[in-house]
Short mmCIF file of C-alpha atoms and ligand atoms in Angstrom, two decimals:
data_model
loop_
_atom_site.label_atom_id
_atom_site.label_comp_id
_atom_site.label_asym_id
_atom_site.label_seq_id
_atom_site.Cartn_x
_atom_site.Cartn_y
_atom_site.Cartn_z
CA MET I 160 0.22 0.01 -0.01
CA THR I 161 1.25 3.43 -0.84
CA LYS I 162 2.75 5.13 2.15
CA ARG I 163 2.41 8.92 2.84
CA VAL I 164 4.92 11.01 3.97
CA CYS I 165 4.58 14.56 5.24
CA VAL I 166 7.82 16.78 4.28
CA ILE I 167 8.16 19.91 6.51
CA PRO I 168 11.37 21.74 5.04
CA GLY I 169 11.58 23.87 8.12
CA ASP I 170 13.31 27.13 8.57
CA ASP I 171 16.46 29.02 7.61
CA ALA I 172 19.12 26.89 5.96
CA ALA I 173 17.06 23.63 6.84
CA PRO I 174 15.08 23.60 3.50
CA GLU I 175 18.36 23.90 1.49
CA ALA I 176 18.99 20.01 2.97
CA VAL I 177 15.65 18.68 2.87
CA LEU I 178 14.88 19.81 -0.63
CA PRO I 179 17.52 18.17 -2.34
CA ALA I 180 17.25 15.23 -0.05
CA LEU I 181 13.59 14.88 -0.93
CA GLY I 182 14.97 14.75 -4.62
CA VAL I 183 17.02 11.88 -3.62
CA LEU I 184 13.91 10.09 -2.22
CA LYS I 185 11.93 10.81 -5.30
CA ALA I 186 14.38 9.44 -7.56
CA MET I 187 14.48 6.11 -5.72
CA GLU I 188 10.68 5.65 -7.17
CA LEU I 189 9.36 4.15 -3.83
CA ASP I 190 5.80 3.66 -3.26
CA ILE I 191 5.33 6.64 -1.17
CA GLU I 192 3.33 9.82 -1.80
CA TYR I 193 5.15 12.85 -0.51
CA VAL I 194 2.70 15.74 1.19
CA GLU I 195 5.08 19.03 0.84
CA LEU I 196 4.54 21.89 3.05
CA PRO I 197 6.50 25.12 2.25
CA SER I 198 9.29 26.65 4.17
CA GLY I 199 8.45 28.32 7.31
CA GLU I 200 8.59 31.90 5.99
CA GLU I 201 6.59 30.88 2.86
CA GLY I 202 3.92 29.08 5.19
CA GLN I 203 3.37 32.01 7.21
CA ALA I 204 3.09 34.22 4.40
CA ARG I 205 0.90 31.91 2.56
CA HIS I 206 -1.55 30.58 5.43
CA GLY I 207 -1.18 33.37 8.03
CA GLU I 208 -2.96 32.43 11.13
CA ARG I 209 -3.68 28.79 9.71
CA TRP I 210 -0.10 27.95 9.44
CA ALA I 211 0.13 25.74 12.52
CA GLN I 212 -3.19 24.10 11.58
CA VAL I 213 -2.00 23.41 8.08
CA CYS I 214 0.93 21.65 9.58
CA ARG I 215 -1.01 19.52 11.99
CA GLU I 216 -3.52 18.47 9.19
CA ALA I 217 -0.71 17.50 6.93
CA ILE I 218 1.12 15.36 9.76
CA ASP I 219 -1.94 13.79 10.46
CA SER I 220 -3.04 12.93 6.83
CA CYS I 221 0.19 10.92 6.64
CA ASP I 222 2.02 7.82 8.06
CA THR I 223 5.14 9.74 9.00
CA THR I 224 6.78 12.93 8.85
CA LEU I 225 10.20 13.91 7.57
CA PHE I 226 11.18 17.56 9.17
CA GLY I 227 13.98 19.81 8.63
CA SER I 228 14.59 22.03 11.63
CA THR I 229 12.66 25.06 13.06
CA SER I 230 13.70 28.31 14.59
CA GLY I 231 10.28 29.14 15.26
CA LYS I 232 8.50 30.13 11.89
CA THR I 233 7.42 26.31 11.25
CA PRO I 234 4.92 25.53 13.85
CA ALA I 235 5.02 21.97 13.77
CA LEU I 236 7.59 20.72 16.36
CA GLY I 237 5.61 21.05 19.46
CA TYR I 238 2.85 18.94 17.66
CA LEU I 239 5.36 16.38 16.68
CA ARG I 240 6.84 15.97 19.93
CA TRP I 241 4.57 17.12 22.74
CA GLN I 242 1.17 16.35 21.32
CA LYS I 243 2.06 13.07 19.38
CA GLY I 244 4.20 12.18 22.64
CA THR I 245 7.18 11.10 20.68
CA TYR I 246 8.84 9.92 23.92
CA ALA I 247 11.96 8.22 22.57
CA ASN I 248 14.69 10.31 20.49
CA LEU I 249 17.30 7.89 18.57
CA ARG I 250 20.37 9.55 17.66
CA PRO I 251 22.66 7.23 15.96
CA VAL I 252 26.43 8.07 16.14
CA LYS I 253 28.43 5.91 13.52
CA TYR I 254 31.41 6.77 11.45
CA ILE I 255 31.22 6.84 7.73
CA ALA I 256 34.66 6.19 6.24
CA GLY I 257 35.84 9.55 4.59
CA ALA I 258 33.78 11.67 7.12
CA LYS I 259 35.80 14.41 8.77
CA SER I 260 36.52 13.18 12.33
CA PRO I 261 38.78 14.66 14.92
CA LEU I 262 40.24 11.08 15.95
CA ALA I 263 43.04 9.41 14.85
CA HIS I 264 40.89 6.21 14.35
CA PRO I 265 37.20 6.70 14.25
CA GLU I 266 36.65 3.55 12.26
CA GLY I 267 34.02 1.25 13.99
CA ILE I 268 32.31 4.02 16.13
CA ASP I 269 28.96 2.64 16.08
CA PHE I 270 26.48 3.63 19.08
CA VAL I 271 23.03 4.75 19.54
CA ILE I 272 22.13 7.63 21.74
CA VAL I 273 18.51 7.29 23.36
CA ARG I 274 17.17 10.49 24.62
CA GLU I 275 14.35 10.86 26.88
CA ASN I 276 12.16 13.18 25.03
CA MET I 277 9.41 14.46 27.15
CA GLU I 278 10.48 15.77 30.62
CA ASP I 279 13.67 16.63 32.71
CA MET I 280 14.36 20.33 31.96
CA TYR I 281 12.31 20.53 29.15
CA VAL I 282 9.04 20.67 30.95
CA GLY I 283 9.37 24.54 30.45
CA VAL I 284 8.82 25.47 34.05
CA GLU I 285 11.10 28.57 34.91
CA GLY I 286 10.11 31.50 37.10
CA GLU I 287 11.20 34.05 39.77
CA LEU I 288 12.71 32.86 42.84
CA ASP I 289 9.85 34.55 44.86
CA VAL I 290 7.49 31.73 43.57
CA LEU I 291 9.37 29.35 45.67
CA LYS I 292 9.28 31.06 48.96
CA PRO I 293 6.46 29.52 50.40
CA LEU I 294 8.07 25.87 50.12
CA GLY I 295 10.86 27.11 52.36
CA LEU I 296 13.14 25.21 50.28
CA VAL I 297 16.89 24.79 51.46
CA ASN I 298 20.29 24.07 49.82
CA ARG I 299 21.07 20.57 50.30
CA LEU I 300 24.66 21.04 50.71
CA THR I 301 24.93 24.17 52.61
CA ARG I 302 21.44 23.92 54.57
CA ARG I 303 20.94 27.47 53.88
CA PRO I 304 17.87 28.65 52.46
CA ILE I 305 17.26 29.26 48.78
CA PRO I 306 17.35 33.10 48.16
CA GLU I 307 13.97 34.54 47.94
CA GLU I 308 14.85 36.94 45.09
CA GLY I 309 17.49 38.26 42.99
CA GLY I 310 17.40 35.16 40.69
CA ARG I 311 15.24 32.78 38.74
CA PHE I 312 14.68 28.83 38.81
CA ALA I 313 14.34 26.05 36.35
CA LEU I 314 12.24 22.81 37.24
CA LYS I 315 13.51 19.28 36.43
CA VAL I 316 11.08 16.71 36.43
CA ILE I 317 11.95 12.76 36.10
CA THR I 318 9.02 10.41 36.58
CA GLU I 319 9.29 6.71 37.18
CA GLU I 320 6.78 6.02 34.50
CA ASN I 321 8.64 7.76 31.69
CA THR I 322 11.92 6.59 32.72
CA ARG I 323 10.44 2.82 32.88
CA ARG I 324 9.09 3.39 29.20
CA ILE I 325 12.22 4.92 27.81
CA ALA I 326 14.45 2.15 29.62
CA GLU I 327 12.25 -0.56 28.18
CA PHE I 328 12.70 1.24 24.65
CA ALA I 329 16.50 1.20 25.21
CA CYS I 330 16.66 -2.40 26.30
CA ARG I 331 14.67 -3.65 23.41
CA LEU I 332 16.97 -1.55 21.17
CA ALA I 333 20.09 -3.22 22.64
CA LEU I 334 18.58 -6.58 22.31
CA ARG I 335 17.83 -5.95 18.36
CA ARG I 336 21.38 -4.73 18.01
CA LYS I 337 22.87 -7.79 19.83
CA ALA I 338 20.80 -9.88 17.42
CA GLU I 339 22.89 -7.96 14.39
CA GLY I 340 26.23 -8.89 16.29
CA LYS I 341 26.61 -5.58 18.45
CA PRO I 342 27.61 -5.84 22.05
CA GLY I 343 23.98 -5.57 23.19
CA ARG I 344 25.30 -3.35 25.98
CA LEU I 345 23.23 -0.52 27.91
CA THR I 346 25.19 2.21 29.23
CA VAL I 347 23.11 4.90 31.63
CA ALA I 348 24.57 8.32 32.56
CA CYS I 349 23.08 11.09 34.63
CA LYS I 350 24.11 13.03 37.69
CA TYR I 351 22.78 10.48 40.30
CA ASN I 352 25.49 11.72 42.94
CA MET I 353 24.48 15.43 42.99
CA LEU I 354 20.76 14.69 42.18
CA PRO I 355 19.80 11.59 44.18
CA GLN I 356 16.26 12.20 43.89
CA SER I 357 15.68 13.09 40.15
CA ASP I 358 18.74 11.58 38.35
CA GLY I 359 19.16 9.15 41.17
CA LEU I 360 15.49 7.87 40.09
CA PHE I 361 16.40 7.93 36.43
CA ARG I 362 19.30 5.57 37.38
CA ARG I 363 17.45 3.27 39.67
CA VAL I 364 14.60 2.65 37.43
CA ALA I 365 16.81 2.15 34.46
CA SER I 366 18.80 -0.25 36.32
CA GLU I 367 15.77 -2.17 37.25
CA VAL I 368 14.43 -2.50 33.73
CA ALA I 369 17.46 -3.68 32.44
CA LYS I 370 17.49 -6.58 35.05
CA ALA I 371 14.69 -8.10 33.16
CA TYR I 372 16.70 -8.23 30.03
CA PRO I 373 19.57 -10.68 31.34
CA GLU I 374 21.00 -10.89 27.77
CA VAL I 375 21.67 -7.09 27.80
CA GLU I 376 25.01 -6.00 29.63
CA TYR I 377 24.02 -2.80 31.77
CA GLU I 378 26.58 -0.23 33.15
CA ASP I 379 26.16 3.39 34.38
CA TYR I 380 28.32 6.32 34.78
CA ILE I 381 28.21 9.86 36.38
CA VAL I 382 27.38 12.04 33.32
CA ASP I 383 30.69 14.06 33.64
CA ASP I 384 32.66 11.18 33.78
CA PHE I 385 30.57 9.66 30.80
CA ALA I 386 31.39 12.88 28.88
CA ARG I 387 35.03 12.11 28.96
CA ARG I 388 34.37 8.58 28.01
CA ILE I 389 32.46 9.27 24.93
CA VAL I 390 35.61 11.09 23.47
CA ALA I 391 38.15 8.45 25.18
CA SER I 392 36.51 5.43 24.33
CA PRO I 393 33.64 5.61 22.04
CA HIS I 394 34.33 2.24 20.59
CA ASP I 395 32.95 0.51 23.68
CA LEU I 396 29.60 2.25 23.42
CA ASP I 397 26.52 0.47 22.17
CA VAL I 398 23.22 1.81 23.51
CA VAL I 399 23.41 4.78 25.52
CA LEU I 400 20.37 5.93 27.53
CA LEU I 401 20.28 9.75 28.75
CA PRO I 402 17.88 11.88 30.46
CA ASN I 403 16.55 14.81 27.99
CA LEU I 404 19.11 17.89 28.74
CA TYR I 405 22.14 15.29 28.87
CA GLY I 406 21.09 13.65 25.67
CA ASP I 407 20.78 16.91 24.03
CA ILE I 408 24.26 18.19 25.04
CA LEU I 409 25.92 14.87 24.79
CA SER I 410 24.63 14.09 21.33
CA ASP I 411 25.97 17.08 19.74
CA GLU I 412 29.39 16.28 21.41
CA ALA I 413 29.12 12.63 20.23
CA SER I 414 28.43 13.74 16.60
CA ALA I 415 31.68 15.68 16.43
CA LEU I 416 33.74 12.30 16.64
CA VAL I 417 32.06 11.17 13.40
CA GLY I 418 31.90 14.34 11.45
CA GLY I 419 29.82 16.76 13.12
CA LEU I 420 26.06 17.77 12.93
CA GLY I 421 26.04 17.51 9.39
CA VAL I 422 26.03 13.78 9.40
CA ALA I 423 23.90 13.15 12.54
CA PRO I 424 20.58 12.00 11.93
CA SER I 425 17.66 11.40 14.62
CA ALA I 426 14.06 9.67 14.82
CA CYS I 427 11.52 10.22 17.49
CA TYR I 428 9.25 7.65 18.48
CA SER I 429 5.98 7.23 20.38
CA ASP I 430 4.21 3.62 20.58
CA ASP I 431 2.26 4.54 17.55
CA PHE I 432 3.96 7.37 15.56
CA ALA I 433 7.27 8.41 14.62
CA TYR I 434 9.02 11.40 12.95
CA PHE I 435 12.58 11.85 11.70
CA GLU I 436 14.72 14.84 11.63
CA PRO I 437 18.56 15.54 11.76
CA VAL I 438 19.95 16.54 14.87
CA HIS I 439 20.94 19.81 13.71
CA GLY I 440 19.22 23.23 14.02
CA THR I 441 18.34 25.60 11.15
CA ALA I 442 22.09 26.62 10.83
CA PRO I 443 21.08 30.25 10.28
CA ASP I 444 24.70 31.29 9.73
CA ILE I 445 25.00 29.40 6.49
CA VAL I 446 21.56 30.35 5.30
CA GLY I 447 21.38 31.08 1.34
CA LYS I 448 24.76 29.63 0.72
CA ARG I 449 23.53 26.25 -0.37
CA ILE I 450 26.25 24.53 1.61
CA ILE I 451 24.40 22.85 4.40
CA ASN I 452 25.36 19.15 4.83
CA PRO I 453 22.21 17.14 3.66
CA THR I 454 23.68 13.87 4.98
CA ALA I 455 22.34 14.10 8.37
CA THR I 456 18.62 14.78 6.72
CA LEU I 457 19.43 11.67 4.36
CA LEU I 458 20.29 9.37 6.92
CA SER I 459 17.14 10.52 8.91
CA ALA I 460 15.19 9.74 5.84
CA ALA I 461 16.80 6.24 5.81
CA MET I 462 15.55 5.87 9.32
CA MET I 463 12.31 6.73 7.75
CA LEU I 464 12.24 4.24 5.29
CA GLU I 465 13.34 1.42 7.73
CA HIS I 466 10.15 2.49 9.97
CA LEU I 467 8.14 2.35 7.00
CA GLY I 468 9.34 -1.14 6.41
CA LEU I 469 11.33 -0.58 3.33
CA ARG I 470 14.42 -1.97 4.76
CA GLU I 471 16.22 -2.97 1.81
CA GLU I 472 15.73 0.58 0.49
CA ALA I 473 16.91 2.28 3.66
CA SER I 474 20.01 0.15 3.29
CA ALA I 475 20.48 1.10 -0.30
CA LEU I 476 20.16 4.76 0.56
CA GLU I 477 22.86 4.27 3.61
CA ARG I 478 25.12 2.73 1.16
CA ALA I 479 24.95 5.43 -1.41
CA VAL I 480 25.86 8.06 1.02
CA ALA I 481 28.70 5.91 2.32
CA ALA I 482 29.90 5.55 -1.22
CA VAL I 483 30.02 9.28 -1.93
CA TYR I 484 32.16 9.60 1.35
CA ALA I 485 34.36 6.70 0.57
CA GLU I 486 35.17 8.29 -2.87
CA GLY I 487 35.54 11.85 -1.20
CA ARG I 488 35.07 13.87 -4.23
CA VAL I 489 31.82 15.52 -3.68
CA LEU I 490 31.74 16.45 -0.19
CA THR I 491 30.25 19.70 1.63
CA PRO I 492 32.56 22.38 3.23
CA ASP I 493 31.94 20.91 7.01
CA GLN I 494 33.74 17.92 5.54
CA GLY I 495 36.39 19.61 3.83
CA GLY I 496 34.95 19.66 0.36
CA THR I 497 33.59 22.36 -1.74
CA ALA I 498 30.59 20.89 -3.16
CA THR I 499 27.01 22.45 -2.65
CA SER I 500 24.11 20.47 -0.95
CA ASP I 501 22.61 19.66 -4.29
CA GLU I 502 25.77 18.57 -5.86
CA PHE I 503 26.46 16.04 -2.89
CA CYS I 504 22.58 14.84 -3.28
CA ALA I 505 23.32 14.52 -6.97
CA ALA I 506 26.20 12.26 -6.09
CA VAL I 507 24.03 10.37 -3.95
CA ARG I 508 21.35 9.68 -6.55
CA GLN I 509 24.12 8.63 -8.92
CA LYS I 510 25.40 5.93 -6.31
CA LEU I 511 21.87 4.90 -6.07
CA GLY I 512 22.01 4.22 -10.02
P1 ATP B 756 19.33 24.19 17.72
O1 ATP B 756 19.52 24.90 19.09
O2 ATP B 756 17.96 24.26 16.99
O3 ATP B 756 19.80 22.73 17.84
P2 ATP B 756 21.84 25.56 17.21
O4 ATP B 756 21.68 26.99 17.23
O5 ATP B 756 22.23 24.63 18.27
O6 ATP B 756 20.50 24.89 16.93
P3 ATP B 756 22.68 24.54 14.34
O7 ATP B 756 21.69 25.14 13.71
O8 ATP B 756 22.61 23.28 14.84
O9 ATP B 756 22.90 25.50 16.07
O10 ATP B 756 24.02 24.80 14.18
C1 ATP B 756 25.33 24.89 14.80
C2 ATP B 756 26.38 25.09 13.92
O11 ATP B 756 26.65 23.87 13.00
C3 ATP B 756 26.38 26.23 12.93
O12 ATP B 756 27.53 26.90 12.65
C4 ATP B 756 25.87 25.43 11.71
O13 ATP B 756 25.99 26.08 10.61
C5 ATP B 756 26.67 24.35 11.83
N1 ATP B 756 25.65 23.16 11.21
C6 ATP B 756 24.39 22.77 11.52
N2 ATP B 756 24.03 21.75 10.72
C7 ATP B 756 24.73 21.66 9.65
C8 ATP B 756 24.77 20.94 8.45
N3 ATP B 756 24.02 20.12 8.31
N4 ATP B 756 25.95 21.18 7.57
C9 ATP B 756 26.81 22.20 7.92
N5 ATP B 756 26.79 22.83 9.15
C10 ATP B 756 25.93 22.56 9.85
#
């Protein structure tokens, strides 16, 4: 049956990656109908007040969504993430031979960050300190009262239910990877020593869940130590489970090992919906130059094809991207080349035959 994919190019430089990447997908002549939305600016101009609704309706009319990135002009991310409840953000970190890594031996780096996508500091509750006054809170370490004014606070929320759900997701992923010959190791990192209530809960629940998966090897680290380990021994990692904020930060760090944000794909899953987007933002500093690296979008699209049951096609797309890197002739400036985004995608199309 024909699948329907909603394509949302997003804002700033993101459409310069999404549109040529879509050209590659179309050239694959798959049984997919693409529902294409305009860029954020165009959408605002064309649809005005209705723009957010247009996005929602397009998303709901499709099986899945390929999303560029937004700086606010495309009002779709809140719907895709919060309203659709896409609680698991998968961010593969896999070295493609020929990509520009700062490491002497990046070959063989192949792990996946599973970022909890719903809570932690991203519940968006911040405010003036005087709001906390009635609670009479004290600093756990100094035992002094929290100042009543002269600053702001941010709330971090970790729930047992969401942690259990994301830990189950990560364990199932580790099992699947083990079946493919990978280590089947789950690594959890958070600041459980300083934050025994919140991150402590995350670690406790994750380790409890992992006990039900005896085939999965479990380990955990304090997150600052883990930030070092990502750089020092990335080859040891397989599936890495992180609360939302650490996941956001450390996945940017991890991407640097294998070529940077230009090559970092991601997928966000709920139990019955998924959407796909590069890890990077809208790269406003290079807008209009047509040099944004579409690899992250193409690899996100490959994850999308796999989600749609097009496994062979997903592998073919990944192989075509890898072939362009292996050759090293048509790469974008972030990878040390001089090619434009369109030229890079044309090279991928050629490899696809
Ligand atoms: P966000 O907060 O939305 O994640 P950001 O402000 O952190 O976004 P990005 O838009 O991801 O930042 O860009 C960070 C830097 O990486 C910028 O210099 C940008 O040009 C560069 N960059 C991001 N994505 C790509 C890409 N696909 N190709 C080349 N350079 C990129």
